[in-house]
Amino acid sequence: MDIKKKQELSEIARRIRIGVVESTNAAGCGHPGGSLSIADVLAWLYFGGEMNVDPKDPRKEDRDRLVLSKGHAAPGLYSALALRGFFPKEDLYTLRKLGSHLQGHPNMHKTPGIDMSTGSLGQGISAACGMAEAAKLDGKDYRVYAILGDGESQEGQVWEAAMFAAHYKLDNLCAILDLNGLQIDGKVSDVMNLEPVDKKFAAFGWHVFTCDAHDLDSVEKAFADARAAKGAPSVIISRSVKGKGVSFMENNAGWHGKATKPEEFEKAMAELNAEVHNG
Amino acid sequence: MADKKATREALGDELTALGAVREDLVVLTADLADATRVEYFRHKYPERFIECGIAEGNMIGVAAGLAASGKVAVASSFAMFAAGRAFEQIRNSVGYTELNVKITATHAGVSVGEDGASHQCNEDIALMRTIPGMTVINPADYTEARAALRAAVEMQGPCYLRFGRSAVPDMSAEDANYSFEIGKGRVLSEGKDVTVIASGITVGMALEAKELLKADGIDAEIINIHTIKPLDKELVCASARKTGCVVTAEEHNVIGGLGSAVAEALSEGCPTVMRRVGVQDVWGASGSAGELLDHYGISASNIAAVAKEALAAKKG
């Protein structure tokens, strides 16, 4: 990736993170940790040229679809969608408030740009399979992306869907496994070990790619490889840092599902704003 | 006597007929294509048939994804594994999303027979009717089941349809005035002394009970409530006002199903003496369908007996 594009995408990712911190802070609750860990991947998907979407026509038939199977990372997706122009950025301040279209977990009927309502873990990947299957039935060439959590992948339904996608050779499906290593009760490896997750997906018949979630060159390559891989679905194991970009949230399971207090908010914003001057 | 046919046969036959006119129809199964009779559709339209293996939760999610992409997705399984096992997937991926998924559940109730309690779902209607926006239909016979499925595919949004394993008389086929409308109950026989409200397999029994009661000089009104949600409250209350006492009859736990729905409507709309025939909050068992229905009091004779109780309570 050329330096200019990389700088632009880094800036987008930084602004996505600011949206996450600001919106959850305004809500007084929400899930910043797992939203921050996918910010760079979201920047790539919505701004890197990966996904064919149109904010002016969010439901256009040939669009690429994204299912946020780890629906609690909604603040990250909302922030990306707002930046992409699906709705005004000011809406982010209404997150989780009564009357807002920005529900605690994504709602496909309320928020433009949301392709599937999710939140109950393990279900989004199945819906993504259905979308990919529909594209095959209709001879359409749109792609379907599903963002999975590593904790989420403890759900049996994820593996039911993994079997299904491989059985039906859904090579128009690309799952991104946000491997941030933490879940509510602690480290994934302590709570219920998922490793070796790459071998698990490979054994289920998937193409498996790996990237450093916070290195845009690495992200770009993984998505290019996934797009080129045919005959089976692809999963990108995206090795990430939960809470990435805010020092005190990084690698801290405690920031899975809580918002900043005023002084924490100031510190988080100072760090995210400093990043632009340094970067 | 009308010909006997299982309502699950209607599922297979009507899906196959609809397949010819609805290119957007996709049918899913979880390793039960033959038993649910959706096999008939697979035979004719294999390219629009999706075998999901024994993974009902994923099947419901895949159906939701298909519906989100413009398909009418018909997901089939036994009631136990559709409404029961996949309840939360139905609630979140189909109900909350308001997607165009039809859940077609066969082998409901104790008439599943020999397989026993693990497979006899007496809770599905209770579960499904608590989901906002979910239409719940329990057709009485083959002809009604076909009409119900047709209407469900025509309507927009989630719908749960319940089909039985056992053959039941196809009364509707002999009714020259038969018509089906979602949410509209049907008065099958007018009466003035007691109202019997039936659904699914109990509709035929209720008509038999009418004859038994007639022998004792009791004039029963028989109503077929094929749509449990939305319930035809107007019809239920109008009949209750007329007769002054109501008996419900269902092949389902008396908690949460037709009896509960009618009780809710009556207690709010026109408080009336009522009794509920059905599975009395106990587990099923192995046995033949006929034996089991008798054992749990889901029979014409018990409906008649309970109707007399209700009548006595009315006279107080």
mmCIF file with all atom_site columns, C-alpha atoms in Angstrom, chain A residues 20-21 39 48 54 65 71 77-78 84 102 119 121 138 146-147 160 166 168 182 185 203 232 247 273:
data_model
loop_
_atom_site.group_PDB
_atom_site.id
_atom_site.type_symbol
_atom_site.label_atom_id
_atom_site.label_alt_id
_atom_site.label_comp_id
_atom_site.label_asym_id
_atom_site.label_entity_id
_atom_site.label_seq_id
_atom_site.pdbx_PDB_ins_code
_atom_site.Cartn_x
_atom_site.Cartn_y
_atom_site.Cartn_z
_atom_site.occupancy
_atom_site.B_iso_or_equiv
_atom_site.pdbx_formal_charge
_atom_site.auth_seq_id
_atom_site.auth_comp_id
_atom_site.auth_asym_id
_atom_site.auth_atom_id
_atom_site.pdbx_PDB_model_num
ATOM 1  C CA . VAL A 1 20  ? -16.042 4.674   19.750 1.00 0.00 ? 20  VAL A CA 1
ATOM 2  C CA . VAL A 1 21  ? -14.723 6.485   22.797 1.00 0.00 ? 21  VAL A CA 1
ATOM 3  C CA . ALA A 1 39  ? -11.091 -0.236  13.967 1.00 0.00 ? 39  ALA A CA 1
ATOM 4  C CA . GLY A 1 48  ? -9.744  0.786   1.646  1.00 0.00 ? 48  GLY A CA 1
ATOM 5  C CA . ASP A 1 54  ? -23.114 3.234   -1.303 1.00 0.00 ? 54  ASP A CA 1
ATOM 6  C CA . ARG A 1 65  ? -22.765 -7.244  2.903  1.00 0.00 ? 65  ARG A CA 1
ATOM 7  C CA . GLY A 1 71  ? -22.645 -7.397  17.607 1.00 0.00 ? 71  GLY A CA 1
ATOM 8  C CA . LEU A 1 77  ? -19.252 -0.208  13.138 1.00 0.00 ? 77  LEU A CA 1
ATOM 9  C CA . TYR A 1 78  ? -21.485 2.818   13.813 1.00 0.00 ? 78  TYR A CA 1
ATOM 10 C CA . ARG A 1 84  ? -18.548 6.820   5.473  1.00 0.00 ? 84  ARG A CA 1
ATOM 11 C CA . LEU A 1 102 ? -28.181 3.402   17.290 1.00 0.00 ? 102 LEU A CA 1
ATOM 12 C CA . GLY A 1 119 ? -26.037 -9.198  19.252 1.00 0.00 ? 119 GLY A CA 1
ATOM 13 C CA . LEU A 1 121 ? -23.399 -14.372 19.733 1.00 0.00 ? 121 LEU A CA 1
ATOM 14 C CA . ASP A 1 138 ? -29.012 -15.718 -7.862 1.00 0.00 ? 138 ASP A CA 1
ATOM 15 C CA . ALA A 1 146 ? -18.748 -11.479 8.842  1.00 0.00 ? 146 ALA A CA 1
ATOM 16 C CA . ILE A 1 147 ? -16.790 -10.245 11.832 1.00 0.00 ? 147 ILE A CA 1
ATOM 17 C CA . GLU A 1 160 ? -22.390 -25.354 12.605 1.00 0.00 ? 160 GLU A CA 1
ATOM 18 C CA . ALA A 1 166 ? -17.443 -25.213 3.636  1.00 0.00 ? 166 ALA A CA 1
ATOM 19 C CA . TYR A 1 168 ? -21.590 -25.347 0.164  1.00 0.00 ? 168 TYR A CA 1
ATOM 20 C CA . LEU A 1 182 ? -9.998  -11.483 25.878 1.00 0.00 ? 182 LEU A CA 1
ATOM 21 C CA . ASP A 1 185 ? -14.432 -13.413 32.288 1.00 0.00 ? 185 ASP A CA 1
ATOM 22 C CA . ALA A 1 203 ? -9.990  -28.772 9.470  1.00 0.00 ? 203 ALA A CA 1
ATOM 23 C CA . ALA A 1 232 ? -14.140 -22.638 -0.037 1.00 0.00 ? 232 ALA A CA 1
ATOM 24 C CA . SER A 1 247 ? -3.311  2.704   26.652 1.00 0.00 ? 247 SER A CA 1
ATOM 25 C CA . ASN A 1 273 ? -5.588  13.075  19.425 1.00 0.00 ? 273 ASN A CA 1
#
